[in-house]
Short mmCIF file of C-alpha atoms in Angstrom, two decimals:
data_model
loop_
_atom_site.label_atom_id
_atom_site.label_comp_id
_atom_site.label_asym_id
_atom_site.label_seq_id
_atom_site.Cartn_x
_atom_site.Cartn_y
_atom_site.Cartn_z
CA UNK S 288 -20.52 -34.11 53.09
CA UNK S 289 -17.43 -33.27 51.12
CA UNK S 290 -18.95 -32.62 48.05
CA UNK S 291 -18.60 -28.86 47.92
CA UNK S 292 -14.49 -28.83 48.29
CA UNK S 293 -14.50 -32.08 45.43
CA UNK S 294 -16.63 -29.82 43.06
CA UNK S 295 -14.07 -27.18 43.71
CA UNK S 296 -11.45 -28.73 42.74
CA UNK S 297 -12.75 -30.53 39.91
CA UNK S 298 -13.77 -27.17 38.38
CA UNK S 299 -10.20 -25.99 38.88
CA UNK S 300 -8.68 -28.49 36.96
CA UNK S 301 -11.23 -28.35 34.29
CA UNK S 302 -10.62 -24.94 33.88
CA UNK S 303 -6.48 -25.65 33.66
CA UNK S 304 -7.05 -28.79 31.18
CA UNK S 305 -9.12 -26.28 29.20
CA UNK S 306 -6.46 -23.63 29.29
CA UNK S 307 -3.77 -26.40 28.67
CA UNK S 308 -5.87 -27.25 24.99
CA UNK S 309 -6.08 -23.53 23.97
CA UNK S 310 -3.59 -22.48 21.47
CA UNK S 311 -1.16 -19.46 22.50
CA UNK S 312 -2.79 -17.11 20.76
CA UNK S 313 -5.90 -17.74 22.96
CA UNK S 314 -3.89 -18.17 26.08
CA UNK S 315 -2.11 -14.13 25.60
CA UNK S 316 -5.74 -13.09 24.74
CA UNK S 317 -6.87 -14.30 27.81
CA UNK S 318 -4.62 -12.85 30.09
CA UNK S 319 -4.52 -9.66 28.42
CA UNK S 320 -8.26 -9.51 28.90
CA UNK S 321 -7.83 -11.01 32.48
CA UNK S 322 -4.86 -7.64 32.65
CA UNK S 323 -7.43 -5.26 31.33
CA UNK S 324 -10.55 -6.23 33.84
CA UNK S 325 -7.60 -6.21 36.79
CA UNK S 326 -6.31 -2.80 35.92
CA UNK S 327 -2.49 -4.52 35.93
CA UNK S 328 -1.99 -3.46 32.16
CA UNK S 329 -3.52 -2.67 28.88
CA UNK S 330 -1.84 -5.02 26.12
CA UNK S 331 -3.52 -4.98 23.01
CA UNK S 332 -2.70 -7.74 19.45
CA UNK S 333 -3.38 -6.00 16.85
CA UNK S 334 -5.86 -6.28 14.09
CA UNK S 335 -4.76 -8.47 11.27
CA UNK S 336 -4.32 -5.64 8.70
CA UNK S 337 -6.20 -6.83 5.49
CA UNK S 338 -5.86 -5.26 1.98
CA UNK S 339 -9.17 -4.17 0.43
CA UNK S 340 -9.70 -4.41 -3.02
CA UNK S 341 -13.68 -3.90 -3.72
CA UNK S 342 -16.34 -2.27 -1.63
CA UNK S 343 -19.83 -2.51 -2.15
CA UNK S 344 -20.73 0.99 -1.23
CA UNK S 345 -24.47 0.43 -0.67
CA UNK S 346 -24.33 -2.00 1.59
CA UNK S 347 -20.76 -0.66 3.01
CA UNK S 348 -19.65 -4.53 2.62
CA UNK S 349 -16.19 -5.43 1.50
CA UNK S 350 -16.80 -7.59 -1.49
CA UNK S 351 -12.76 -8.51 -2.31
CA UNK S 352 -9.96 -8.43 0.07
CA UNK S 353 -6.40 -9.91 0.91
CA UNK S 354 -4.42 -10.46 3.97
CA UNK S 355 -1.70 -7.76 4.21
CA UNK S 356 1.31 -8.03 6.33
CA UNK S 357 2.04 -6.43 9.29
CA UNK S 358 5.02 -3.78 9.82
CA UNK S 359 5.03 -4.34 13.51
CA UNK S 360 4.44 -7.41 16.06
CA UNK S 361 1.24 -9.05 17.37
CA UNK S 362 1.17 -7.24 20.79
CA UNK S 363 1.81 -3.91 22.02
CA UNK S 364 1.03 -1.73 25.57
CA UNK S 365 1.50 -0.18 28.91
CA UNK S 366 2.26 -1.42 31.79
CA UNK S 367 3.37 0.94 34.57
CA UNK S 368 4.55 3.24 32.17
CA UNK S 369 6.07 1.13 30.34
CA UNK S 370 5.85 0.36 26.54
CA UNK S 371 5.46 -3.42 26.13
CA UNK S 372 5.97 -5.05 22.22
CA UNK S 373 5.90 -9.08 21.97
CA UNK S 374 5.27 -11.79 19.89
CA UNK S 375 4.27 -15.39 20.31
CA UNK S 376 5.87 -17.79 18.73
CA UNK S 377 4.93 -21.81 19.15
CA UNK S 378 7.36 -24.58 17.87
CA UNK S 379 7.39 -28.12 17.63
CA UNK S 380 10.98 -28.33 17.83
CA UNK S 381 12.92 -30.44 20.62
CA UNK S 382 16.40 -29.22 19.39
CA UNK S 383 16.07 -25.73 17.85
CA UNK S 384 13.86 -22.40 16.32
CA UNK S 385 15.11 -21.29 13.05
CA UNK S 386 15.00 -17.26 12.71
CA UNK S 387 13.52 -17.61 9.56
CA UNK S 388 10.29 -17.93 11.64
CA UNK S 389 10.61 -14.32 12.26
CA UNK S 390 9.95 -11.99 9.55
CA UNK S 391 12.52 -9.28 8.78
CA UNK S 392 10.11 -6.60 9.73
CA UNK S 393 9.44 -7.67 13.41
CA UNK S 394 13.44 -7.85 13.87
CA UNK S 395 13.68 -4.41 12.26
CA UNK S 396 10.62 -3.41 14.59
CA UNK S 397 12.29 -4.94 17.94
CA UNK S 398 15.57 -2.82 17.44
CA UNK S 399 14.09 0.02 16.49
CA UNK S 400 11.51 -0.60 19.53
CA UNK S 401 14.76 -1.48 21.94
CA UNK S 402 16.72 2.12 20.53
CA UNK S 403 13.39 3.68 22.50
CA UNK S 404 13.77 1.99 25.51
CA UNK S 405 10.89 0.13 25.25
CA UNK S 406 10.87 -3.14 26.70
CA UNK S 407 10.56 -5.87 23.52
CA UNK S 408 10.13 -9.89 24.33
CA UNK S 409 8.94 -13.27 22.74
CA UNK S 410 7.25 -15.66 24.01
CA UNK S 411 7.69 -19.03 23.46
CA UNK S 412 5.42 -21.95 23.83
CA UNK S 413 7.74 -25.15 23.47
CA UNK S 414 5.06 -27.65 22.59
CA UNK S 415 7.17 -30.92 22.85
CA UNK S 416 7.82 -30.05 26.33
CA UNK S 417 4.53 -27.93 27.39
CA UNK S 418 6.56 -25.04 28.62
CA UNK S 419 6.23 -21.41 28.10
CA UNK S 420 9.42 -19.06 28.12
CA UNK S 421 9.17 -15.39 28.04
CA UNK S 422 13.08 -14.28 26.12
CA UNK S 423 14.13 -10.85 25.76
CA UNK S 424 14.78 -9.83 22.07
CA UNK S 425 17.84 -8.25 23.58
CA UNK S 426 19.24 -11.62 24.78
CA UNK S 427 17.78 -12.94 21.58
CA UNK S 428 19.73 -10.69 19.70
CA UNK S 429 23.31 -11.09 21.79
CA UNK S 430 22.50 -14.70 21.20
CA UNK S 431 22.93 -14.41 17.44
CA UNK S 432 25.47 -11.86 17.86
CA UNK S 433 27.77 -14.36 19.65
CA UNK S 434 27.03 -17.49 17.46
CA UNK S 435 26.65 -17.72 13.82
CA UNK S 436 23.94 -19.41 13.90
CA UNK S 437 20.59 -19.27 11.43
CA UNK S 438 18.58 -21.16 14.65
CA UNK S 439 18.62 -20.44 18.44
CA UNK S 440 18.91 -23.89 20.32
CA UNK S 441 15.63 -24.91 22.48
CA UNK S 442 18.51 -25.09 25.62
CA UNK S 443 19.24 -21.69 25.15
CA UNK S 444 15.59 -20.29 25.24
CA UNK S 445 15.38 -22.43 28.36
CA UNK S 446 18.69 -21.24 29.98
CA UNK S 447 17.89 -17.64 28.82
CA UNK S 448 14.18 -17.31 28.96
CA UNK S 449 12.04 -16.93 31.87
CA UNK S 450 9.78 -19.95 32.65
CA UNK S 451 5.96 -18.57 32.35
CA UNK S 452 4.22 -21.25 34.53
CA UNK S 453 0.02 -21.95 32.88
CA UNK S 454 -2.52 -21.11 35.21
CA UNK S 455 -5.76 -21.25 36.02
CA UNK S 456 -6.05 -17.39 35.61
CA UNK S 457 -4.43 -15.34 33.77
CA UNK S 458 -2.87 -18.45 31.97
CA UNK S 459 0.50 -16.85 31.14
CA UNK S 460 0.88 -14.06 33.39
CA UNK S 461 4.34 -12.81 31.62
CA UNK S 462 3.67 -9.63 33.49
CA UNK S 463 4.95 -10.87 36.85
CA UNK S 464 8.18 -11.95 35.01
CA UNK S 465 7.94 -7.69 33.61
CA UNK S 466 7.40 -6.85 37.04
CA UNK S 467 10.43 -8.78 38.56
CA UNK S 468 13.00 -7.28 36.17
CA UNK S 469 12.28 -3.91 36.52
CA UNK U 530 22.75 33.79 -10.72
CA UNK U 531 19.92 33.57 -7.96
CA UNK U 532 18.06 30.62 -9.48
CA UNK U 533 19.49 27.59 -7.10
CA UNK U 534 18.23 29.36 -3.82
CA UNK U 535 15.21 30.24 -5.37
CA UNK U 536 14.04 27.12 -6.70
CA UNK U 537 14.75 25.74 -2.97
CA UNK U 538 12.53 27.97 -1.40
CA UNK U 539 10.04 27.30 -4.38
CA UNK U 540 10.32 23.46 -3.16
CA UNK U 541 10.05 24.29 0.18
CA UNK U 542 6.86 26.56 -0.15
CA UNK U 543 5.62 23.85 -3.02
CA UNK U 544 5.69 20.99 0.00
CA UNK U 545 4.46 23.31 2.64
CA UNK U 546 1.73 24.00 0.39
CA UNK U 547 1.00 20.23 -0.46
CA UNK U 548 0.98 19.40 3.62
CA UNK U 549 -1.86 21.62 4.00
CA UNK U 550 -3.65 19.89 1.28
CA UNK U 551 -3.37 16.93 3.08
CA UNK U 552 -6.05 15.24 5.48
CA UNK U 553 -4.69 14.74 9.25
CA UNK U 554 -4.51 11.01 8.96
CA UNK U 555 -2.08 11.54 5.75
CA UNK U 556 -0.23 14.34 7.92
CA UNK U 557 0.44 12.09 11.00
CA UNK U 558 1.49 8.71 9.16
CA UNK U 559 4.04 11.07 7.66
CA UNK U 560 5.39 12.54 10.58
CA UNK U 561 5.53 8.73 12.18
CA UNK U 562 7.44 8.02 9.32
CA UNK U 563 9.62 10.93 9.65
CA UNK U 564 10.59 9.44 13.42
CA UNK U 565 10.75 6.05 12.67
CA UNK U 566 13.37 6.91 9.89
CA UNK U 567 15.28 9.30 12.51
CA UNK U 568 14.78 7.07 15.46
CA UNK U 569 13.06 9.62 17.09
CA UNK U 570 9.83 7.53 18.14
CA UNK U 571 7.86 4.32 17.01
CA UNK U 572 4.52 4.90 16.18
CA UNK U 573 2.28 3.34 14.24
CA UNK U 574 -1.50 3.49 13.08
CA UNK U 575 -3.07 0.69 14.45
CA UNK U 576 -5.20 -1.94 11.00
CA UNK U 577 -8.48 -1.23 10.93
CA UNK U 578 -10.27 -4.13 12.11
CA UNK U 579 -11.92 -5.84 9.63
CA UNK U 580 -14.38 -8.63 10.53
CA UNK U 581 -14.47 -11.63 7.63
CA UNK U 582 -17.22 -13.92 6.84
CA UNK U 583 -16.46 -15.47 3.78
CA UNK U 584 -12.74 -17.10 2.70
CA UNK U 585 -12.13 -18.59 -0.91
CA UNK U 586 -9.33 -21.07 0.42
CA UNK U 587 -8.26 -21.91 -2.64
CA UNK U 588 -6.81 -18.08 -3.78
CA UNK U 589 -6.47 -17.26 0.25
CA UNK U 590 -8.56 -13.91 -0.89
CA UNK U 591 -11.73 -12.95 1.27
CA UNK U 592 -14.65 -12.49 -0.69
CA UNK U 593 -17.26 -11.28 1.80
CA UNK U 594 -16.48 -8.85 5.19
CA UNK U 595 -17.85 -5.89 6.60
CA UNK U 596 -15.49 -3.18 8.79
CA UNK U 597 -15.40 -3.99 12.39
CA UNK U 598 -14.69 -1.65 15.55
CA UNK U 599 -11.49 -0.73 17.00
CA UNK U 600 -11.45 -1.57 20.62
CA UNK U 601 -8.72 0.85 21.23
CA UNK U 602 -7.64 4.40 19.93
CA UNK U 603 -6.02 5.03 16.18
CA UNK U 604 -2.62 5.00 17.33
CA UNK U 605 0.24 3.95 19.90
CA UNK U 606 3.80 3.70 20.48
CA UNK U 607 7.05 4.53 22.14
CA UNK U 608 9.06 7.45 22.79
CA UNK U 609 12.51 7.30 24.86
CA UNK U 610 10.25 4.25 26.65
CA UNK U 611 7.11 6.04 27.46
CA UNK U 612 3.96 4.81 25.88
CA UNK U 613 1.80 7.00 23.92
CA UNK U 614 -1.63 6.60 22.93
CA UNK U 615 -3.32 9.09 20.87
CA UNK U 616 -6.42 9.62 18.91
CA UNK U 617 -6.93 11.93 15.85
CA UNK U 618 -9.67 14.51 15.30
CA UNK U 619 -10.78 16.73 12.37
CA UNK U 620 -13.75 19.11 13.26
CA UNK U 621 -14.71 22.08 11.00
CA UNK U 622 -16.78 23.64 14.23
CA UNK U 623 -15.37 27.32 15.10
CA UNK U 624 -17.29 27.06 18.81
CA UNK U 625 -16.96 23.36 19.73
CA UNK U 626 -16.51 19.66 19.39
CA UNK U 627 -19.25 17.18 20.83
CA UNK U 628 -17.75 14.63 23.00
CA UNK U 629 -20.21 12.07 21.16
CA UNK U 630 -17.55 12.18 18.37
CA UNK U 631 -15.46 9.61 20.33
CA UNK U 632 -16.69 6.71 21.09
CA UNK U 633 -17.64 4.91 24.40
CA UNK U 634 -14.52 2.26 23.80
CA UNK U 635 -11.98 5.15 23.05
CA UNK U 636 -12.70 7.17 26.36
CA UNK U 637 -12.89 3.82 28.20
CA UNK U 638 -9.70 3.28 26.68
CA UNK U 639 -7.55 6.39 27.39
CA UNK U 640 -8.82 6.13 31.12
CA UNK U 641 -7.11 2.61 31.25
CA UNK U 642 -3.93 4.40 29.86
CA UNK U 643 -3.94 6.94 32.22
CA UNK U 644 -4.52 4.20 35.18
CA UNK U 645 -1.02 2.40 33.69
CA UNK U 646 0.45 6.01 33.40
CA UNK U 647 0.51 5.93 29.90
CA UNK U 648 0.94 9.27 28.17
CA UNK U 649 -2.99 9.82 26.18
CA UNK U 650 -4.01 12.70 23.99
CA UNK U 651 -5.50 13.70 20.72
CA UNK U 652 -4.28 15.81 17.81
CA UNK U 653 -7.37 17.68 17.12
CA UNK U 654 -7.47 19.71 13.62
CA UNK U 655 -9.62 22.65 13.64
CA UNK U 656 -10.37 22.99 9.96
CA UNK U 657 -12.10 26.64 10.41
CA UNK U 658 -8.53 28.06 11.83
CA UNK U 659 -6.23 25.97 9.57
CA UNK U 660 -4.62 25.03 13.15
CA UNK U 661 -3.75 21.73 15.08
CA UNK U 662 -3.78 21.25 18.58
CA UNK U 663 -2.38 18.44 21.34
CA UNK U 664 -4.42 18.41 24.18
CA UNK U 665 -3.72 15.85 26.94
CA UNK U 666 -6.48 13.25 27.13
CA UNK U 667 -6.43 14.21 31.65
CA UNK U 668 -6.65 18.19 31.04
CA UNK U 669 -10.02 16.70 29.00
CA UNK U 670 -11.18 14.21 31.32
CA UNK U 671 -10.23 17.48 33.78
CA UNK U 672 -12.95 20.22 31.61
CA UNK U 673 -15.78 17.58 31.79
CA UNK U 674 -15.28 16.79 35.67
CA UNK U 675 -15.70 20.64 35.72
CA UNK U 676 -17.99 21.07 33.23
CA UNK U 677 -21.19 19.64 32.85
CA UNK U 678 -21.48 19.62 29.03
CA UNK U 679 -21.77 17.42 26.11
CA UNK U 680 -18.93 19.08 24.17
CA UNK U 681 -15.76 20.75 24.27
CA UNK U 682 -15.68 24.48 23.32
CA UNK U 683 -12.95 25.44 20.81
CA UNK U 684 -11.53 27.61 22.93
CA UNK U 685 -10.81 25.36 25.73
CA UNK U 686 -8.96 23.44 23.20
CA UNK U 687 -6.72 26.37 22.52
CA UNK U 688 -6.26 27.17 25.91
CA UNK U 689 -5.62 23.87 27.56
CA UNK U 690 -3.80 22.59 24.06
CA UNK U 691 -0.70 22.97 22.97
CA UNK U 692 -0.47 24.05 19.23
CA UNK U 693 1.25 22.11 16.74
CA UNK U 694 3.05 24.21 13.70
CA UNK U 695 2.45 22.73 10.60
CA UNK U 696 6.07 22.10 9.03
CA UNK U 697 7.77 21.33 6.02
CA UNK U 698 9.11 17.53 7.60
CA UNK U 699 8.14 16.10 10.20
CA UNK U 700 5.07 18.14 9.10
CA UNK U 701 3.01 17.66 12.54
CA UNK U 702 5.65 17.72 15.10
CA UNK U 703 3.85 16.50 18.67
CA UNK U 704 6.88 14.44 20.04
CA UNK U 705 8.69 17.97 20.36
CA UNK U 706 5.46 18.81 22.94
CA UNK U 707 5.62 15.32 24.69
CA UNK U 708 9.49 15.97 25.26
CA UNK U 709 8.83 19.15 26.53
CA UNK U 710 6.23 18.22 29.13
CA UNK U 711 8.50 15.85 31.00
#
């Protein structure tokens, strides 16, 4: 008699365990695509640009090629208006996420992308403690301003960040957190 | 005695000159450069996607891939916090440009912009005139709720457009439209 409400619910948290083993990558994808459908914002990660060294013209195939290296971040686009620019960043750490896992370019991108007005943000998937944290680069960037540091403490992402809760879907919707600052 | 402001203007007309010989792609990465140098904007020409099917592991170098399709326009960015979105367009019609020359994604695209009150347009070069043109993807999307056609006419694109000077540096300067349409 009850079985329509149990199969309900077990689909739901099918669905969540399955977002819950998807890497982040997968998880922004999915709520950008979930954004997109929804008409709440158009967020876009870029291609991976690749170097191309051969083409086979006949067949327009690419025959040799390398992975190039981006001059921007993963994930750019509108919402409300708005210019959005992110990128995800996982860690194992408990204590603390060197800034060496940035590359020079995307800090060099995020100022120059702040000096616009444009609203610039990591997101951070804490694996050790399953948690997701939306932190402004500008708060990233008084961080390191304020401490001579090389690293940026877990505690501080946490005290700092914005606590993206997963979902059933959109996974990680960051873009309520957007929405609440603005 | 007149020989140092001679051989400036020389250079000038020299680079002028060697702008024009350039393709629009070549004269829009240029101008990007030109504001991300100045801090005047940050825009950037999305990767071409590239879609692989064969890795060597061993070197990291792809060996086998064929050219994929953008799902998005050519290029986006931020200026003074607005997004931009903007496609490029080379035609060497004098009486008019086929709408089939963008594709379904690109128009699907801009409209989604538009929704998020993005800022979309093209840069259309008219090859037969030697001019360039901005014209605001809505005054489009406005012409073909109007008219019932398959293309474009030139015309409309001078009319509705807003021409773009070619310049010594920045040589394509469209942010100076943007800024003055808001």
């Amino acid at each position: 008699m009850v079985k329509y409400p149990l199969g309900i619910k077990n689909k739901k948290k099918t669905t969540i365990y399955k977002n819950r083993g998807m890497d982040l990558e997968s998880l922004i994808n999915k709520t950008n695509q979930y954004y997109l459908d929804n008409d709440i914002a158009v967020i876009y990660k870029k291609p991976t640009p690749i170097k191309i060294i051969k083409i086979n013209n006949k067949e327009n195939k690419i025959t040799s090629a390398v992975f190039g290296c981006h001059s921007t971040t993963d994930y750019n686009g509108v919402y409300k208006g708005k210019y959005l620019d992110f990128e995800a960043k996982t860690t194992n750490s408990k204590t603390s996420f060197p800034i060496a896992n940035f590359q020079v370019y995307q800090l060099e991108h995020f100022k120059k992308v702040i000096k616009q007005d444009g609203l610039a943000f990591v997101i951070f998937e804490l694996k050790e403690f399953g948690e997701f944290y939306l932190l402004l680069f500008k708060d990233l960037l008084i961080y390191f301003a304020n401490n001579k540091r090389d690293s940026i403490p877990i505690s501080v992402i946490k005290e700092k960040g914005y606590k993206i809760n997963l979902m059933l879907n959109p996974p990680l919707d960051y873009i309520k957190i957007i929405a609440s600052l603005s």
